[in-house]
mmCIF file of N, CA and C in Angstrom:
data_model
loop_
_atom_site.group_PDB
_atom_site.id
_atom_site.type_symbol
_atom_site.label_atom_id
_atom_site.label_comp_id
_atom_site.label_asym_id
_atom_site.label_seq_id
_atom_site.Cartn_x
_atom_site.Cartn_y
_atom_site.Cartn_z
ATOM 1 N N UNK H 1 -7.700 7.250 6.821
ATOM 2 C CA UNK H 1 -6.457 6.546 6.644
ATOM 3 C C UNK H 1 -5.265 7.397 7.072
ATOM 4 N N UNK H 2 -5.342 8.314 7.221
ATOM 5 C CA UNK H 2 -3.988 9.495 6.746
ATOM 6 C C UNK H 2 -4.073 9.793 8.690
ATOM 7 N N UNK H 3 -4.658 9.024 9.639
ATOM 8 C CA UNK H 3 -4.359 9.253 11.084
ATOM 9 C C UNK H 3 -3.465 8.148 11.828
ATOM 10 N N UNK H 4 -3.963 7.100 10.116
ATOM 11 C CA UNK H 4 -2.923 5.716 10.667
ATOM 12 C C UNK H 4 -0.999 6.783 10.165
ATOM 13 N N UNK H 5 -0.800 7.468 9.718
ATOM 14 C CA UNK H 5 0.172 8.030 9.287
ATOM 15 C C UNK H 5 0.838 8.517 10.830
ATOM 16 N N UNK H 6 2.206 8.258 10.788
ATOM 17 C CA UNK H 6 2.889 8.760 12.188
ATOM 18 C C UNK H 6 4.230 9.293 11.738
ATOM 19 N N UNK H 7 4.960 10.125 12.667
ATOM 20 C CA UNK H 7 6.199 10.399 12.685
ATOM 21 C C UNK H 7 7.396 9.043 11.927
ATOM 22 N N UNK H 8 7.878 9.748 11.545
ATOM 23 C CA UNK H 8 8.848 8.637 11.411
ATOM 24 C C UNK H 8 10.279 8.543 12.610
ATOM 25 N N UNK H 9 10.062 9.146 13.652
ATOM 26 C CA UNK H 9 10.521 9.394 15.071
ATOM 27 C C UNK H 9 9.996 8.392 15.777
ATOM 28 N N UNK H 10 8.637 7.789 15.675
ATOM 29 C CA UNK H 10 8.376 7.013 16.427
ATOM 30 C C UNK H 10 8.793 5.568 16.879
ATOM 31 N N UNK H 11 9.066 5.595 17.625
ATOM 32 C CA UNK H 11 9.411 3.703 18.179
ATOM 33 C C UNK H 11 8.306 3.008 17.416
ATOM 34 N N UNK H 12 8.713 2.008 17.141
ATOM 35 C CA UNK H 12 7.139 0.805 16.608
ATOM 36 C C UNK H 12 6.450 1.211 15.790
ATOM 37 N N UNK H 13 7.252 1.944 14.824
ATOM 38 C CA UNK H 13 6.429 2.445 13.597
ATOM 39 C C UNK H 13 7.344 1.153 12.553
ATOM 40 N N UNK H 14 6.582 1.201 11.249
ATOM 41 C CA UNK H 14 6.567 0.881 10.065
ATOM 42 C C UNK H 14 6.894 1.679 8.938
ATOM 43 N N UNK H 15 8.567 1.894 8.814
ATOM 44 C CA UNK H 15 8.379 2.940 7.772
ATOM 45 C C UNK H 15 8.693 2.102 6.208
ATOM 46 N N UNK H 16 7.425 2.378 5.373
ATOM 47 C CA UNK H 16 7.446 1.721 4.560
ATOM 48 C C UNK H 16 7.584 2.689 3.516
ATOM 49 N N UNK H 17 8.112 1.993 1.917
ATOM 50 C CA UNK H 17 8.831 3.131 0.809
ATOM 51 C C UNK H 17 7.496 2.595 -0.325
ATOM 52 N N UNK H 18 6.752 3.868 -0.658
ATOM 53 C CA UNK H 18 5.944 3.666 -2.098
ATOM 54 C C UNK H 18 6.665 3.618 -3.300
ATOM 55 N N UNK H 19 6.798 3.036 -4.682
ATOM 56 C CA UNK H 19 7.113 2.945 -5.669
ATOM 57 C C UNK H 19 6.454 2.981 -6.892
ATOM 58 N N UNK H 20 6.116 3.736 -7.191
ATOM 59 C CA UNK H 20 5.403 4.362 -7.964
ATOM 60 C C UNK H 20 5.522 3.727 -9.843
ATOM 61 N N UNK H 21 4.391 3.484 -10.782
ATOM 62 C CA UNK H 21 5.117 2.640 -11.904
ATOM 63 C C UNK H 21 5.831 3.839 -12.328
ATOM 64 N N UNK H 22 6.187 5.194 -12.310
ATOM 65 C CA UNK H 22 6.862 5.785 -13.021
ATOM 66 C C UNK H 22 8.322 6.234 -12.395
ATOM 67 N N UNK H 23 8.383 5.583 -11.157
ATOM 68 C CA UNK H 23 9.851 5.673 -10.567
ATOM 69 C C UNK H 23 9.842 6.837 -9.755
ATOM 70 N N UNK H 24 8.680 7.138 -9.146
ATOM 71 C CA UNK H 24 8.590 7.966 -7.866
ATOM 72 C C UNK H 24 8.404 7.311 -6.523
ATOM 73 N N UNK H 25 9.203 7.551 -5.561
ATOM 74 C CA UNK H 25 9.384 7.145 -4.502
ATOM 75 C C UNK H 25 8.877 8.104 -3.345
ATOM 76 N N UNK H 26 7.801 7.237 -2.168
ATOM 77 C CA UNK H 26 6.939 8.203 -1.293
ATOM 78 C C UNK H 26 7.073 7.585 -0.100
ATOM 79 N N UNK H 27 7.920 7.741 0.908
ATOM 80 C CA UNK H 27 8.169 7.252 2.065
ATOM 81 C C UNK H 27 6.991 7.704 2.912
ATOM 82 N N UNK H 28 6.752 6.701 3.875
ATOM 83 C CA UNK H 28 5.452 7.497 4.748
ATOM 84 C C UNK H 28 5.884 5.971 5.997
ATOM 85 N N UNK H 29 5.861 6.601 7.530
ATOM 86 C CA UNK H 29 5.684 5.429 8.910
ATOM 87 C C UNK H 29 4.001 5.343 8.860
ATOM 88 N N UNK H 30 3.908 4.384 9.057
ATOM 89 C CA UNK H 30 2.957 3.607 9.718
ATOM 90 C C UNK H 30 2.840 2.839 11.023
ATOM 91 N N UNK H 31 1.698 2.775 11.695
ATOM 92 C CA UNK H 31 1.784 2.173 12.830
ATOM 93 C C UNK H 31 1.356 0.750 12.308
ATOM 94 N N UNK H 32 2.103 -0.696 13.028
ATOM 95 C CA UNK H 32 1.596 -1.842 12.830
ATOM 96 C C UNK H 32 0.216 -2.405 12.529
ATOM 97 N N UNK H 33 -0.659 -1.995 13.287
ATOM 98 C CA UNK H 33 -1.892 -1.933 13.192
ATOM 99 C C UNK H 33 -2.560 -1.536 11.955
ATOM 100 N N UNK H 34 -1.781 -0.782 11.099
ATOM 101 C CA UNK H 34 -2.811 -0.621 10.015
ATOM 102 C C UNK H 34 -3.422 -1.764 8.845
ATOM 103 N N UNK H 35 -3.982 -1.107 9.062
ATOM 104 C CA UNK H 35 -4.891 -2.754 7.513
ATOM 105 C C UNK H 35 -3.830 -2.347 6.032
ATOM 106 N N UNK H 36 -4.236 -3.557 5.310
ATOM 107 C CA UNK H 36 -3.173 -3.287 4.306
ATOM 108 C C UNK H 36 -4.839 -2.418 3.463
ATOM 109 N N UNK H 37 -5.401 -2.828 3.171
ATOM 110 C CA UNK H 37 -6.682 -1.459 3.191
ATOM 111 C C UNK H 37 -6.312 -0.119 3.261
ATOM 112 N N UNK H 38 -5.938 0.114 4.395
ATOM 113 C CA UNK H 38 -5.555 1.299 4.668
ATOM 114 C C UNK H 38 -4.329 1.769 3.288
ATOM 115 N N UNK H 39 -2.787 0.762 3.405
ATOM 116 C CA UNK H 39 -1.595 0.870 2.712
ATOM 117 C C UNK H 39 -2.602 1.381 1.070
ATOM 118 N N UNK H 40 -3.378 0.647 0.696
ATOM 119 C CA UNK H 40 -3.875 1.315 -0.166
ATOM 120 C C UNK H 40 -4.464 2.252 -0.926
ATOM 121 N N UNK H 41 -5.332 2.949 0.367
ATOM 122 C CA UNK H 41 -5.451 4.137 0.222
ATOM 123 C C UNK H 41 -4.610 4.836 0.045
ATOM 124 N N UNK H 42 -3.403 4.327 0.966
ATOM 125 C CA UNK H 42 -2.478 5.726 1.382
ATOM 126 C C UNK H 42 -2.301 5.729 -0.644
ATOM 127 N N UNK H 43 -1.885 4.687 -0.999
ATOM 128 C CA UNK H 43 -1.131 4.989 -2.059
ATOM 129 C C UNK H 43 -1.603 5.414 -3.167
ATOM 130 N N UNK H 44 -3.192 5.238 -3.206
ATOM 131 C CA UNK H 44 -4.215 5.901 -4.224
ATOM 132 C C UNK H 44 -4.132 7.512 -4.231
ATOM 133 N N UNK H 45 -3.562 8.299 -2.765
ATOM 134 C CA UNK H 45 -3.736 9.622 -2.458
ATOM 135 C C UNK H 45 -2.411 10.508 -3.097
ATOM 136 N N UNK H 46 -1.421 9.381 -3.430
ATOM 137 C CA UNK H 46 -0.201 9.941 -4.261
ATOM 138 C C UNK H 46 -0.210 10.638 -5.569
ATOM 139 N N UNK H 47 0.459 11.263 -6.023
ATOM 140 C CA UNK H 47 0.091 12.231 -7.238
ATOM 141 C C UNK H 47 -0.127 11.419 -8.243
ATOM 142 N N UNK H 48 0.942 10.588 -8.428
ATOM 143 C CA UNK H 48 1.426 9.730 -9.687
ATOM 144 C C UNK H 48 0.742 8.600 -9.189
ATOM 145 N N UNK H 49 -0.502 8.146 -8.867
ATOM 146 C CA UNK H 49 -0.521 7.024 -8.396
ATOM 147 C C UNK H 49 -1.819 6.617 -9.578
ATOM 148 N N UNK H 50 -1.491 5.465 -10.395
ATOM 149 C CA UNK H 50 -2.563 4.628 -11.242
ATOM 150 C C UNK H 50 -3.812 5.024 -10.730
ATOM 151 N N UNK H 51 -5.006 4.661 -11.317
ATOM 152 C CA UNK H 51 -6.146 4.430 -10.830
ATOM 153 C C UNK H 51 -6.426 3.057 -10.287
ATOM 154 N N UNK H 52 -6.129 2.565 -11.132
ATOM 155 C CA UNK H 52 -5.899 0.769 -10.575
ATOM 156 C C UNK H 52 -4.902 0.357 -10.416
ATOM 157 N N UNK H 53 -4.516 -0.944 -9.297
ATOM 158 C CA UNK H 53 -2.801 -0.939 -9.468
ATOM 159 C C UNK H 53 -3.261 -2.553 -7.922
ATOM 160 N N UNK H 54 -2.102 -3.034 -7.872
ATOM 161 C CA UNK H 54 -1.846 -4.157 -7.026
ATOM 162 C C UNK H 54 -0.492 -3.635 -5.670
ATOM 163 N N UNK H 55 -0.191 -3.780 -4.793
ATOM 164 C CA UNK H 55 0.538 -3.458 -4.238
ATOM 165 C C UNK H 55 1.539 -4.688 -3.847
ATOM 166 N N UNK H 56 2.505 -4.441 -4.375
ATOM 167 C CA UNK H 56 3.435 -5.616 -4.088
ATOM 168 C C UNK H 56 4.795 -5.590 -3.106
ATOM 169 N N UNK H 57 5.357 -6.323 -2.470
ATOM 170 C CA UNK H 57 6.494 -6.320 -1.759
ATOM 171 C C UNK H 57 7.636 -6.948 -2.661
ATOM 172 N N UNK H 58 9.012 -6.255 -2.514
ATOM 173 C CA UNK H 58 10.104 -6.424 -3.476
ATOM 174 C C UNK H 58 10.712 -7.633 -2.544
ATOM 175 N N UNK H 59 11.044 -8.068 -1.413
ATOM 176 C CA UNK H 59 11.628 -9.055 -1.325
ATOM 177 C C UNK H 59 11.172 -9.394 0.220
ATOM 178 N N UNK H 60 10.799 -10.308 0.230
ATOM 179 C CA UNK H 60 10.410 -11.985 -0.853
ATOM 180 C C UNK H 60 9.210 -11.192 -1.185
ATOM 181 N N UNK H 61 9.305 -11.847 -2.657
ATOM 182 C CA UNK H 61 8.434 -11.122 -3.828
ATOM 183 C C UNK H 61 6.711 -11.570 -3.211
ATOM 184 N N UNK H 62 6.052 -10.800 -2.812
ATOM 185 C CA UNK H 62 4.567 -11.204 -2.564
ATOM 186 C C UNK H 62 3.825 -9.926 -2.981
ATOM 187 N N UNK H 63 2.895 -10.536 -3.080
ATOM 188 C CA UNK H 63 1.539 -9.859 -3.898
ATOM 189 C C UNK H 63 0.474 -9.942 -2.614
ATOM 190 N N UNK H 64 0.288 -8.543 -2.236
ATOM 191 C CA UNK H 64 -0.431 -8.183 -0.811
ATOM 192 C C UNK H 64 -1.915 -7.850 -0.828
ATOM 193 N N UNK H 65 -3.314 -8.469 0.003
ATOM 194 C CA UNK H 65 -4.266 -9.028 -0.217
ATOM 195 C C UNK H 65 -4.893 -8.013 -1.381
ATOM 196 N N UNK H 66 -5.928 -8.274 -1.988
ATOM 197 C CA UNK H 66 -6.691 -7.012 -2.989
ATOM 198 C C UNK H 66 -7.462 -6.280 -2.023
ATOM 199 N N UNK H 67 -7.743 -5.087 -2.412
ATOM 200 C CA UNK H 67 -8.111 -3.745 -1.556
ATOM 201 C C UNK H 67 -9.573 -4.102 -1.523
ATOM 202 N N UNK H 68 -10.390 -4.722 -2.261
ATOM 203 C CA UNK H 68 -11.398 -5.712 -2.177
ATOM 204 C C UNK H 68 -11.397 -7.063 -1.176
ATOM 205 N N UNK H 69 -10.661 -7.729 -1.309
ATOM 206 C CA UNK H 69 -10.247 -8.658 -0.219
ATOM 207 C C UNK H 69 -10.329 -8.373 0.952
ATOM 208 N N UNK H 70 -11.197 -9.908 1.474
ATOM 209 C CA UNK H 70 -11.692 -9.902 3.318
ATOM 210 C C UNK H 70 -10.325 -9.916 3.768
ATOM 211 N N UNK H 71 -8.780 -10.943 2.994
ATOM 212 C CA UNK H 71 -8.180 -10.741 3.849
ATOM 213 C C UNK H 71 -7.424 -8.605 3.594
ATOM 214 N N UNK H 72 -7.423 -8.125 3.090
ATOM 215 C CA UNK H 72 -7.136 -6.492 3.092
ATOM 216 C C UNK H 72 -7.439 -5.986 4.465
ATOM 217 N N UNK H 73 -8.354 -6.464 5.371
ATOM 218 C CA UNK H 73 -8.553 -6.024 6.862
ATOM 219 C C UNK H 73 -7.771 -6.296 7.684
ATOM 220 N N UNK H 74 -6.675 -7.436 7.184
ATOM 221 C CA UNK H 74 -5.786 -7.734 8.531
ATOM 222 C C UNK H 74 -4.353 -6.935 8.095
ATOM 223 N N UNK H 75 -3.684 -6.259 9.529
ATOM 224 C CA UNK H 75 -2.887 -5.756 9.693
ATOM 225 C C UNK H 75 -1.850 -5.471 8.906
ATOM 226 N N UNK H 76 -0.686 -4.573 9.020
ATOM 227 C CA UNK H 76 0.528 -4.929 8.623
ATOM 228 C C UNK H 76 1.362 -6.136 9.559
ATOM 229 N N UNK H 77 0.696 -5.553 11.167
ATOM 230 C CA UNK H 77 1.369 -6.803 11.464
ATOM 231 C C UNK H 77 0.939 -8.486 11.136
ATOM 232 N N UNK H 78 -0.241 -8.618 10.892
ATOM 233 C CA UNK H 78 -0.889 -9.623 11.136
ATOM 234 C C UNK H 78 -0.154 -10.662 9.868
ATOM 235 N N UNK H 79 0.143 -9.356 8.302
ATOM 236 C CA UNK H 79 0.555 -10.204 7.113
ATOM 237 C C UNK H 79 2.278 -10.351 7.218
ATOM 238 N N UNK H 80 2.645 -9.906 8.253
ATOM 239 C CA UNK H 80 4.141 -10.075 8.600
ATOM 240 C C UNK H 80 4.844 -8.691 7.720
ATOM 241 N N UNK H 81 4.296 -7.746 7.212
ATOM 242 C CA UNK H 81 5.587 -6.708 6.483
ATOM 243 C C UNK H 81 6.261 -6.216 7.802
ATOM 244 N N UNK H 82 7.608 -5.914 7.352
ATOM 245 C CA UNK H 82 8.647 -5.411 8.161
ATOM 246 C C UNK H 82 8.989 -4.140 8.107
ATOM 247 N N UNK H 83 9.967 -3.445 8.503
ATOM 248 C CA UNK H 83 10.106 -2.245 9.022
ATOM 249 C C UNK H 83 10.736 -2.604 7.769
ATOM 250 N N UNK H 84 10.846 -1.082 6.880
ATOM 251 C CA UNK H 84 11.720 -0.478 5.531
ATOM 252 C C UNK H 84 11.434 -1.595 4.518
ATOM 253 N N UNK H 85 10.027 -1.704 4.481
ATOM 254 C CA UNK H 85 9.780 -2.440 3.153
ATOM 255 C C UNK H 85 9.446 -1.712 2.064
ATOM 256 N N UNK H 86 9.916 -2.040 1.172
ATOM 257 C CA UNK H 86 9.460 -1.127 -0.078
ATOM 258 C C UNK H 86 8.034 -2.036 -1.253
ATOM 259 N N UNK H 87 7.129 -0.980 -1.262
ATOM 260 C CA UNK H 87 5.474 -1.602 -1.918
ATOM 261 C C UNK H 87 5.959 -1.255 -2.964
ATOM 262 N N UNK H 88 5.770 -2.058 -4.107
ATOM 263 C CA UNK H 88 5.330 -1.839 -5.605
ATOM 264 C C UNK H 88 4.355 -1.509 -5.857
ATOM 265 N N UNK H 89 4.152 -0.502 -6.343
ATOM 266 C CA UNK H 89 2.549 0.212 -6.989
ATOM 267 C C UNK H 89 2.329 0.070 -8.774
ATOM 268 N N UNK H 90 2.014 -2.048 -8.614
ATOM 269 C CA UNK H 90 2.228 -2.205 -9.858
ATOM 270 C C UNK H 90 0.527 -1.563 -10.867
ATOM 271 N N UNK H 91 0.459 -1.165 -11.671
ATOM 272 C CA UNK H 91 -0.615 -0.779 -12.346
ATOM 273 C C UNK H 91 -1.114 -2.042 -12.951
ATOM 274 N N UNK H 92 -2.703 -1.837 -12.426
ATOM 275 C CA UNK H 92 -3.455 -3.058 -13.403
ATOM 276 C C UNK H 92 -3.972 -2.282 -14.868
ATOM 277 N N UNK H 93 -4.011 -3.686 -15.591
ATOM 278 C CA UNK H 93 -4.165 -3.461 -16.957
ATOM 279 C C UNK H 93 -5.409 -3.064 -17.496
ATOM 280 N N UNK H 94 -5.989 -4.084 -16.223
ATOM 281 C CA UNK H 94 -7.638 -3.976 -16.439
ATOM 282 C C UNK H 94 -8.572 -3.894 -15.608
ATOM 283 N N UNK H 95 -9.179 -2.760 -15.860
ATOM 284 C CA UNK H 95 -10.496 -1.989 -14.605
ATOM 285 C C UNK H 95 -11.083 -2.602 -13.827
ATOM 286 N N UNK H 96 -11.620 -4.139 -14.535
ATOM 287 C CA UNK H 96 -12.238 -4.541 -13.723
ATOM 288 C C UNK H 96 -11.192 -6.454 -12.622
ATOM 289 N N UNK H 97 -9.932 -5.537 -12.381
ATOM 290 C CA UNK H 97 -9.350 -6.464 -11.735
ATOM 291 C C UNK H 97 -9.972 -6.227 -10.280
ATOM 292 N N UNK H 98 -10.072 -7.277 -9.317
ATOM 293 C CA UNK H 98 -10.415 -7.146 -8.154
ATOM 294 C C UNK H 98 -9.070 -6.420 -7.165
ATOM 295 N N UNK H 99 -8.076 -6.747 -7.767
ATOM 296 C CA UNK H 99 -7.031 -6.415 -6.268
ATOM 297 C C UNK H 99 -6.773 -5.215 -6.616
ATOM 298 N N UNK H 100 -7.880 -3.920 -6.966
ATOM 299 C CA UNK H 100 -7.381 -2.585 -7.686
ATOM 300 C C UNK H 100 -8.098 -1.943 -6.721
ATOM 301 N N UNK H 101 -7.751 -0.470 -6.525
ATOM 302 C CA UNK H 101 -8.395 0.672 -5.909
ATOM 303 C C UNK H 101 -9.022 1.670 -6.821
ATOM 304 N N UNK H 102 -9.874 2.223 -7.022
ATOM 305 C CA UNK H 102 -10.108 3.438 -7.601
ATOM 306 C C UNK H 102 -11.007 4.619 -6.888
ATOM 307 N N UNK H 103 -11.020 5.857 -7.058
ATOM 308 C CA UNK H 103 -11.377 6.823 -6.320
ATOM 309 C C UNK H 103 -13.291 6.654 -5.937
ATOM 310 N N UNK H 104 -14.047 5.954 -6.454
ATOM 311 C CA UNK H 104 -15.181 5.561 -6.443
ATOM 312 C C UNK H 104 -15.421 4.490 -5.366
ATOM 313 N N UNK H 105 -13.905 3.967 -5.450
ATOM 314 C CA UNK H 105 -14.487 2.502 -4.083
ATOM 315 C C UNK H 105 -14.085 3.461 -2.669
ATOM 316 N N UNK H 106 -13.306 4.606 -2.515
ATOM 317 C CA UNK H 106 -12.700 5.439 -1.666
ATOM 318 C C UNK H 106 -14.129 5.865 -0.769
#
């Protein structure tokens, strides 16, 4: 995952902002192409990052496929996120939610 990671210099990158539930913020570019799969990893690899958690977009409010989910393979471009979107790294309550990551499914 961490090769889909690019400059934030680059033309046609995706620089998207992590949000962490404890109010840590982790900027990282991405190239279009990445799976939102991928966005999840990235955000499992953060210090402060839940074990389980949903990744959400702050505006327009959407809830982005589960890291389990067939659709999780299609793109950033494919689900439409935009350049300087900021993900919510909301924490799930419960282990066995499907739209969660944990270091075992890694």
């Amino acid at each position: 995952v961490l090769e889909a990671v690019v400059s934030t210099q680059s033309t046609g990158t995706l620089s998207l902002l992590f949000r962490l539930p404890n109010g840590t913020r982790v900027a990282r570019a991405f190239l279009p192409e990445v799976s939102v799969k991928e966005l999840y990893e990235f955000a499992f690899t953060c210090e402060d990052a839940p074990n389980f958690f949903t990744l959400i977009t702050n505006f327009p409010k959407r809830i982005l496929p589960a890291y389990e989910a067939p659709d999780a393979k299609l793109s950033c471009k494919d689900i439409g996120l935009e350049n300087s979107t900021t993900l919510f790294v909301q924490e799930d309550d419960s282990e066995s939610e499907s739209s969660s990551v944990s270091e075992a499914e890694m």
